[in-house]
Coordinates of C-alpha atoms and ligand atoms in Angstrom, one line a residue:
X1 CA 119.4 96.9 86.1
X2 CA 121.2 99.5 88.7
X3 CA 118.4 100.9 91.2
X4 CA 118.3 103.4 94.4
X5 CA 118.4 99.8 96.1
X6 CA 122.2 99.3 95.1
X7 CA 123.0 102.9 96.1
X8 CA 120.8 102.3 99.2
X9 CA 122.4 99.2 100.6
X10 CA 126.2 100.8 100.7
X11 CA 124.5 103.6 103.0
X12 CA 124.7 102.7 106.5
X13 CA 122.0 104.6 109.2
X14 CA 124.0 105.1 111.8
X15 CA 127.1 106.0 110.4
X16 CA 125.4 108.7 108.4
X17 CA 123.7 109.8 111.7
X18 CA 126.8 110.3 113.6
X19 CA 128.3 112.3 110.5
X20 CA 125.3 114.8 110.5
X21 CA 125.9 115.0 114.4
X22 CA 129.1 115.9 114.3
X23 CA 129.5 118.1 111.6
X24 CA 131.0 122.0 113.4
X25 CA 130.8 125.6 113.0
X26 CA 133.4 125.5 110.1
X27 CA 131.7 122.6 108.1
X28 CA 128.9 125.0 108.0
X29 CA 130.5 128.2 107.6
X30 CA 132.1 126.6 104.1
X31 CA 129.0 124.9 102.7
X32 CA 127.4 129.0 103.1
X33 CA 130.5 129.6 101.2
X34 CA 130.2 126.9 98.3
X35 CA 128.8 128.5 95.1
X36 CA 127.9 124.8 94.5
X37 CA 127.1 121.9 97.5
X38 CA 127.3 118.9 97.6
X39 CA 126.2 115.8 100.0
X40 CA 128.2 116.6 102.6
X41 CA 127.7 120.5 102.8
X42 CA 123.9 119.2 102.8
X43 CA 124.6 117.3 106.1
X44 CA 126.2 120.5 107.4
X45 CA 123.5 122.6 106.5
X46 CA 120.7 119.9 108.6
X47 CA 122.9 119.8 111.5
X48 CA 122.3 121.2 115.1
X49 CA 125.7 123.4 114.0
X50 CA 123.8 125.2 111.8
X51 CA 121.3 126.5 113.7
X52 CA 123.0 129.7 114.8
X53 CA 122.8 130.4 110.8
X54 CA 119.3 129.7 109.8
X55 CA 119.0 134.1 109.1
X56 CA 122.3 133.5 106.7
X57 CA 120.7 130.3 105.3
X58 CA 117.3 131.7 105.1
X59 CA 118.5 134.9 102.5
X60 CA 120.5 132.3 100.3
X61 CA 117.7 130.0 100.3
X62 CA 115.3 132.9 99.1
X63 CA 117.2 134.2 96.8
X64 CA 118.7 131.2 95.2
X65 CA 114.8 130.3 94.9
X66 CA 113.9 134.0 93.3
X67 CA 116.8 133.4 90.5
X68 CA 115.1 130.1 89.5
X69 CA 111.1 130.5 90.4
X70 CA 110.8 133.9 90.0
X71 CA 107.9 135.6 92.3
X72 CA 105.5 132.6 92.1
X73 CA 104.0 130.2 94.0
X74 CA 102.6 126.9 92.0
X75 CA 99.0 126.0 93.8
X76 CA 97.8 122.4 93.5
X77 CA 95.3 120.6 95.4
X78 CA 94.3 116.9 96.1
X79 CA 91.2 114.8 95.4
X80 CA 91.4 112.0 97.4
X81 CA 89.2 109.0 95.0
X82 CA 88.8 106.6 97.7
X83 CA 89.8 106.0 101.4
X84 CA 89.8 101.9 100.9
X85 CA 93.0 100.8 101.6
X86 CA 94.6 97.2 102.4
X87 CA 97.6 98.1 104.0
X88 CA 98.2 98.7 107.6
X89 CA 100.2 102.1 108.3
X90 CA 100.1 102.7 112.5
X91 CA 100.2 106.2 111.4
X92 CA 98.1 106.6 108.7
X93 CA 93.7 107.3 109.7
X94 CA 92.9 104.9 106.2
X95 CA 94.6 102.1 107.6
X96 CA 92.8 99.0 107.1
X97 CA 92.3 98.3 110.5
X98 CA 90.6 101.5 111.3
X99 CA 87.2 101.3 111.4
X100 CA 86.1 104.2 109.3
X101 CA 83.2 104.7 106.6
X102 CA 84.7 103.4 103.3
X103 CA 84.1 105.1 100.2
X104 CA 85.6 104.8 96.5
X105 CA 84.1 107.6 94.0
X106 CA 82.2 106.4 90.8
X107 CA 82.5 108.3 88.1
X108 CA 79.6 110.5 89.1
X109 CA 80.7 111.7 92.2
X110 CA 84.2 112.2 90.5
X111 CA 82.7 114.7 87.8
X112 CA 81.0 116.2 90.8
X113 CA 84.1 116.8 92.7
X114 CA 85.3 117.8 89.2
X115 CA 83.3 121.0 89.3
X116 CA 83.3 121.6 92.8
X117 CA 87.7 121.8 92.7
X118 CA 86.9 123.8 88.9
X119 CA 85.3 126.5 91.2
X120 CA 87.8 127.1 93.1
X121 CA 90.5 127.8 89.9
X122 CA 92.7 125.1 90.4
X123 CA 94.3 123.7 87.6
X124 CA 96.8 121.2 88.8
X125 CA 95.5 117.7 90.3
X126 CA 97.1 115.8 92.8
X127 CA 94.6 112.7 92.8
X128 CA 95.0 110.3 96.5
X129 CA 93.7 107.1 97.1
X130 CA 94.6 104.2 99.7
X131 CA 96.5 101.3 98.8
X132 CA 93.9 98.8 97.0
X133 CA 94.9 97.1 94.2
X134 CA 92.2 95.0 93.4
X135 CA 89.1 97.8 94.4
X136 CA 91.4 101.2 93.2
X137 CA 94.2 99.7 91.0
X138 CA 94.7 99.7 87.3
X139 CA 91.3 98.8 86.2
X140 CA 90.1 101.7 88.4
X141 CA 92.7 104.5 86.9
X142 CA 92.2 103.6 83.3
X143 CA 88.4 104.3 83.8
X144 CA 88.6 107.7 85.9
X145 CA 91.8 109.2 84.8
X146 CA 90.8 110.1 81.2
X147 CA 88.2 112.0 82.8
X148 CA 89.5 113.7 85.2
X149 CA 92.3 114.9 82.7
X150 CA 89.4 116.5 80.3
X151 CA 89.0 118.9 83.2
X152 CA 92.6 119.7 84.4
X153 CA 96.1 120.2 82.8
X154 CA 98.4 119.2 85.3
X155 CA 96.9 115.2 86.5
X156 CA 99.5 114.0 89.5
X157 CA 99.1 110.8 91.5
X158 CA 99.9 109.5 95.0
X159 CA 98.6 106.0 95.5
X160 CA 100.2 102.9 95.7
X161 CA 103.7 102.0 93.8
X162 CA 102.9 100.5 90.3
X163 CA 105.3 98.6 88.1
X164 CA 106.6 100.4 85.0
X165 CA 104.5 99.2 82.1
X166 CA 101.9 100.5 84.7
X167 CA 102.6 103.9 84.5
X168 CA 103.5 104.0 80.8
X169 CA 99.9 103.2 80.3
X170 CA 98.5 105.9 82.8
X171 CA 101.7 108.4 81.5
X172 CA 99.0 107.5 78.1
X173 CA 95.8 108.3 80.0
X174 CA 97.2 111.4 81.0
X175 CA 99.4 111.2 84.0
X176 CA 101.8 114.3 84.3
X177 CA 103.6 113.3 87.5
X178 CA 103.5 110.6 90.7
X179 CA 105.0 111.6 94.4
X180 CA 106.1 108.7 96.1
X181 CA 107.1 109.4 99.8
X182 CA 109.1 106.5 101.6
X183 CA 108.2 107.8 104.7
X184 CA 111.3 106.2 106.7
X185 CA 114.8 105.1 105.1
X186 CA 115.4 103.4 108.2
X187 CA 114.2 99.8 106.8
X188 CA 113.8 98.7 110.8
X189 CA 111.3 101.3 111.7
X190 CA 109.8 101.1 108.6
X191 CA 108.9 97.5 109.7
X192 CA 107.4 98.8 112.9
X193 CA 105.2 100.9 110.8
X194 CA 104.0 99.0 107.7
X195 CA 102.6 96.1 109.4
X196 CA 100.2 94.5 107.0
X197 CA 99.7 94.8 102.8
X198 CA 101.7 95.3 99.9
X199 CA 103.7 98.0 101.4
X200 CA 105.4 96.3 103.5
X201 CA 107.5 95.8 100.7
X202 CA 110.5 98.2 101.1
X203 CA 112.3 98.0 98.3
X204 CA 109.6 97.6 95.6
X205 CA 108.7 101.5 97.0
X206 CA 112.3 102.6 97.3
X207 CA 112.6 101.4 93.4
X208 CA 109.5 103.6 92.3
X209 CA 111.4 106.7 91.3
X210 CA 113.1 104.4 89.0
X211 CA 110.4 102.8 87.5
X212 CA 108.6 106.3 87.1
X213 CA 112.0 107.4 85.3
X214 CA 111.9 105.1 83.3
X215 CA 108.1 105.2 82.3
X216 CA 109.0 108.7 80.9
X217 CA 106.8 110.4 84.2
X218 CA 107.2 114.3 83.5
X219 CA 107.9 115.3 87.1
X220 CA 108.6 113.1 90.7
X221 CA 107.9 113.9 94.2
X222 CA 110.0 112.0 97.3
X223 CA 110.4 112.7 100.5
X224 CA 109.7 111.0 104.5
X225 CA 107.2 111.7 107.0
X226 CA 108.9 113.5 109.5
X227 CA 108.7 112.3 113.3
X228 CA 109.0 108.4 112.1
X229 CA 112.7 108.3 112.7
X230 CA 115.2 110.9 113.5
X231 CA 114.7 113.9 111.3
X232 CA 118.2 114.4 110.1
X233 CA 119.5 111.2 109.2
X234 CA 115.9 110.2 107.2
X235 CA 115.9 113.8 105.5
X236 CA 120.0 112.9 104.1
X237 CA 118.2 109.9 102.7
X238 CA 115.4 111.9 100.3
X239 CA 118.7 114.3 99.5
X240 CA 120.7 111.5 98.8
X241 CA 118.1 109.7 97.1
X242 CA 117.2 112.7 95.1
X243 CA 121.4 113.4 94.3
X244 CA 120.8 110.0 92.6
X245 CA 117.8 110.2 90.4
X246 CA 118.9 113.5 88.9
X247 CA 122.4 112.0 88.0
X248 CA 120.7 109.0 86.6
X249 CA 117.3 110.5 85.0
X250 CA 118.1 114.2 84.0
X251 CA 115.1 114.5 81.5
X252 CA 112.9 114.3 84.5
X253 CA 111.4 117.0 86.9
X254 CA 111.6 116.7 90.7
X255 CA 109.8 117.6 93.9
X256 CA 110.6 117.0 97.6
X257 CA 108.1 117.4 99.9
X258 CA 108.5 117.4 104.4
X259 CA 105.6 116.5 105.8
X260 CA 105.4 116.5 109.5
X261 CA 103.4 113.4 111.6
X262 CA 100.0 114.5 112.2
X263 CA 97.5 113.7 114.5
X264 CA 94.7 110.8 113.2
X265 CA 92.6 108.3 114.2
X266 CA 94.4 106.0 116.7
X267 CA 97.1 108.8 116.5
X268 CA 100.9 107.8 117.2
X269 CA 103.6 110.3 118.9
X270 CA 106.6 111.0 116.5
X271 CA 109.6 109.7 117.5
X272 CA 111.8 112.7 117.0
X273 CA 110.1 116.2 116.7
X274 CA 111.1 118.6 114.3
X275 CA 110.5 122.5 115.4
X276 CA 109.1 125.1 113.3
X277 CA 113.3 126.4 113.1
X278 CA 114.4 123.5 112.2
X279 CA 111.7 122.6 109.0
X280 CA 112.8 126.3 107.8
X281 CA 116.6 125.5 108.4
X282 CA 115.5 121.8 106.2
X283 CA 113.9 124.0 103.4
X284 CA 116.4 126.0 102.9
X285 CA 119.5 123.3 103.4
X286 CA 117.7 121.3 100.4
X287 CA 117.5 124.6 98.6
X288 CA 121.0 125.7 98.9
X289 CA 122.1 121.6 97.8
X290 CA 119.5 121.9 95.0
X291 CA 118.5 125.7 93.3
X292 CA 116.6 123.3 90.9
X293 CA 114.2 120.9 93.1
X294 CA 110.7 121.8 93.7
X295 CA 109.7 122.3 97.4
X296 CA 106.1 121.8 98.1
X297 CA 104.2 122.8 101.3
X298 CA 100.9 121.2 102.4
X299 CA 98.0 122.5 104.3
X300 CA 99.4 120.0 107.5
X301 CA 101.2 123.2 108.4
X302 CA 99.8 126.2 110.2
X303 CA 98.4 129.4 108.0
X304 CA 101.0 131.4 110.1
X305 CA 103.7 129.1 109.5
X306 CA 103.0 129.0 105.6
X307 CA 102.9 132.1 105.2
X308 CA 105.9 133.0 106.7
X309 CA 108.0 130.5 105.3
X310 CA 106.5 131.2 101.7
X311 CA 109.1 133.7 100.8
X312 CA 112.3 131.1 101.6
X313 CA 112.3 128.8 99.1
X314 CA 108.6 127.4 98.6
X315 CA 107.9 127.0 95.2
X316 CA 104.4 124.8 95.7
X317 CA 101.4 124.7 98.0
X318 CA 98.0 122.7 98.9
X319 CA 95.5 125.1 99.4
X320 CA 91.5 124.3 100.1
X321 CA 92.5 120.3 100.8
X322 CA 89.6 117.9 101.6
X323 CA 91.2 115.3 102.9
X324 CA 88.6 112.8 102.2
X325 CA 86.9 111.4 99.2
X326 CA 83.9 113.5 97.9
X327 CA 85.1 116.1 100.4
X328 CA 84.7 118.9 97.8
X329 CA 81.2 118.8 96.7
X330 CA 79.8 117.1 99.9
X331 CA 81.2 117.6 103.6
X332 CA 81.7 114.5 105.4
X333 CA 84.3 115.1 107.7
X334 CA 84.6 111.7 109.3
X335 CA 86.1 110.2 106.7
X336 CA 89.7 112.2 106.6
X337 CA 93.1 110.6 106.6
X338 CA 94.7 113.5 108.9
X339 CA 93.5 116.8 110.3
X340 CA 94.6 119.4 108.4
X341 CA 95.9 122.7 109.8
X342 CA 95.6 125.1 107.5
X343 CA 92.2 125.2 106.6
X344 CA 91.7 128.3 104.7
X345 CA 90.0 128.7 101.8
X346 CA 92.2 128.6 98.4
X347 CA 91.1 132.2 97.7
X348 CA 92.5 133.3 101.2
X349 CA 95.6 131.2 100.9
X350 CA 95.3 132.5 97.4
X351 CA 95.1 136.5 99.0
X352 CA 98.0 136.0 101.9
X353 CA 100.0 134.6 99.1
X354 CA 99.4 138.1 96.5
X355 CA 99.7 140.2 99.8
X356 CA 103.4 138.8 100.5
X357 CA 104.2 139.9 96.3
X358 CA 104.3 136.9 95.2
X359 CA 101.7 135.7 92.1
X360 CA 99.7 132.5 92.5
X361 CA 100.3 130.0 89.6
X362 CA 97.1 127.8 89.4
X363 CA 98.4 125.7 86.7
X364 CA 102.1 123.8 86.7
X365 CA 102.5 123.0 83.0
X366 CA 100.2 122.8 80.2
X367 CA 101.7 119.9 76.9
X368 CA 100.8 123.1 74.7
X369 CA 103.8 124.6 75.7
X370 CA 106.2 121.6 75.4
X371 CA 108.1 121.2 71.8
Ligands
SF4_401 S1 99.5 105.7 104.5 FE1 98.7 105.0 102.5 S2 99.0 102.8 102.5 FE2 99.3 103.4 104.6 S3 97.2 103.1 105.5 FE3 97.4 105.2 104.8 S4 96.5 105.2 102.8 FE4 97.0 103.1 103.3

């Protein structure tokens, strides 16, 4: 059966590096042009040439997001279920060789957390747990994940890549959507990164999106962690990757999301920054390839930088994140998987957002309104 993986391996790194690089003023002047872009106008749009047009880009972008979205931004937060994890990521403060309280929530402390998150008005779920298939794997999900979903309408996942029967059965239980990051398309440097576990497996996680397709999952997020190889040629890889899913799964919703390194414990220095220009010039290039795709912005950026950037093509956002387990109802800091930099309250993030016109959507779809 055809997979990313087949697309994937006529791709070359470098090739598509030097292409970005040395794409001009013209290349970009007719992708701004193009009613409708494709790959190619999309490497224009990410390259140093365009960054004398990130005003031009920025006006398309929001009003090609307007058309689509309307005036609303879709709020979602995560519960992180357990910070075990058996996998070693050097960037990543859960990694199994960190030594860090562990903690997996029973189903008490879940219906805890529960209320705490119900509080705050959120309606949409992103649930986060290391990489432990044994402690937090299927047995684990099929226990919690009925519960959870009594309280929310919107139940999305990121935890380790499952095989398809998999997430049939949790699609069952009540999973709405997965987000599956592959943090680096460069399968070298992702070596240097995934030392240890299951993920060192790169294809198995550059197959999920297929698997998840083909499960019937209502809506899936990619995307790379920025600052683990060089910025362009990693973000062509999600566009690329996300080119190919839509072609090959229409029925199914997607979401890209761009989040930058952070510091954590036993912290690594990205390899290749990425400015606060250049994540608005990324935004908006996927935005003008894509009117369509969901962009989603976490609380790892700054309250200023959110909030400016909200009115350019944004069409999700974190708010309130506790970035470790039980970090809702109890406070026990030490236990995060990165420092997060926006740590306002929902209900301010929630009030910036109004103040800028736009309305806060606390739920992102609710079965009721399907067929
Ligand atoms: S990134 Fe995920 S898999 Fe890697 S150490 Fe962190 S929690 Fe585990």
């Amino acid at each position: 059966m055809t997979t990313f993986s087949d697309v994937f391996n006529q791709m070359d790194w470098d090739d598509i590096r030097l292409s970005i690089y040395s794409k001009t003023t013209a290349d970009v002047e007719r992708a701004l042009r193009k009613p409708k872009r494709d790959l190619e106008d999309f490497k224009a749009l990410i390259s140093p040439a365009a960054e004398p047009f990130l005003e031009q880009m920025a006006q398309q972008s929001a009003a090609l997001t307007r058309k689509r979205f309307g005036n609303t931004i879709g709020f979602y937060v995560p519960l992180y279920l357990s910070n075990l994890c058996a996998n070693d990521c050097t960037y990543c403060g859960f990694s199994m060789s960190n030594k860090l309280k562990r903690r997996t929530l029973s189903e008490a402390d879940i219906e805890r957390e529960c209320q705490a998150i119900k509080q705050l008005k959120f309606d949409s779920l992103l649930l986060v747990t290391g990489e432990h298939e044994t402690k937090v794997g299927m047995n684990y999900f099929r226990q919690v994940l009925p519960k959870i979903k009594s309280h929310f309408s919107y139940l999305a996942m990121e935890v380790q890549p499952l095989d398809q029967d998999e997430y049939a059965e949790l699609k069952t239980l009540g999973l709405d959507a997965v987000m599956v990051y592959q943090e680096t398309y460069n399968p070298r440097t992702y070596a240097e990164h995934h030392l240890r576990g299951n993920k060192t497996d790169f294809h198995y996680r550059l197959q999920t999106p297929d698997r998840l397709a083909r499960a019937g999952i209502d809506k899936i997020g990619v995307g790379a962690l920025i600052g683990l190889d060089e910025w362009r040629t990693d973000c062509f890889y999600v566009a690329a990757h996300l080119h190919y899913l839509e072609r090959t799964y229409w029925q199914t919703r997607y979401s890209i999301s761009f989040p930058r390194l952070r510091p954590c414990t036993g912290g690594l220095q990205p390899k290749s920054i990425m400015n606060d220009r250049q994540l608005v010039q990324l935004l908006c290039a996927y935005r003008l390839l894509n009117p369509e795709v969901e962009l989603s912005l976490s609380t790892r950026e700054s309250p200023a930088f959110r909030d400016n950037v909200l009115p350019l093509g944004v069409t999700t956002m974190s708010a309130g994140s506790k970035t470790q387990p039980g970090g809702y109802a109890d406070d026990v800091p030490e236990l995060e998987q990165f420092a997060i930099n926006d740590d306002r309250s929902a209900e301010a993030v929630a009030t910036a957002v109004q103040q800028r016109g736009f309305q806060v959507v606390w739920k992102d779809w609710h079965h009721a309104y399907s067929g």
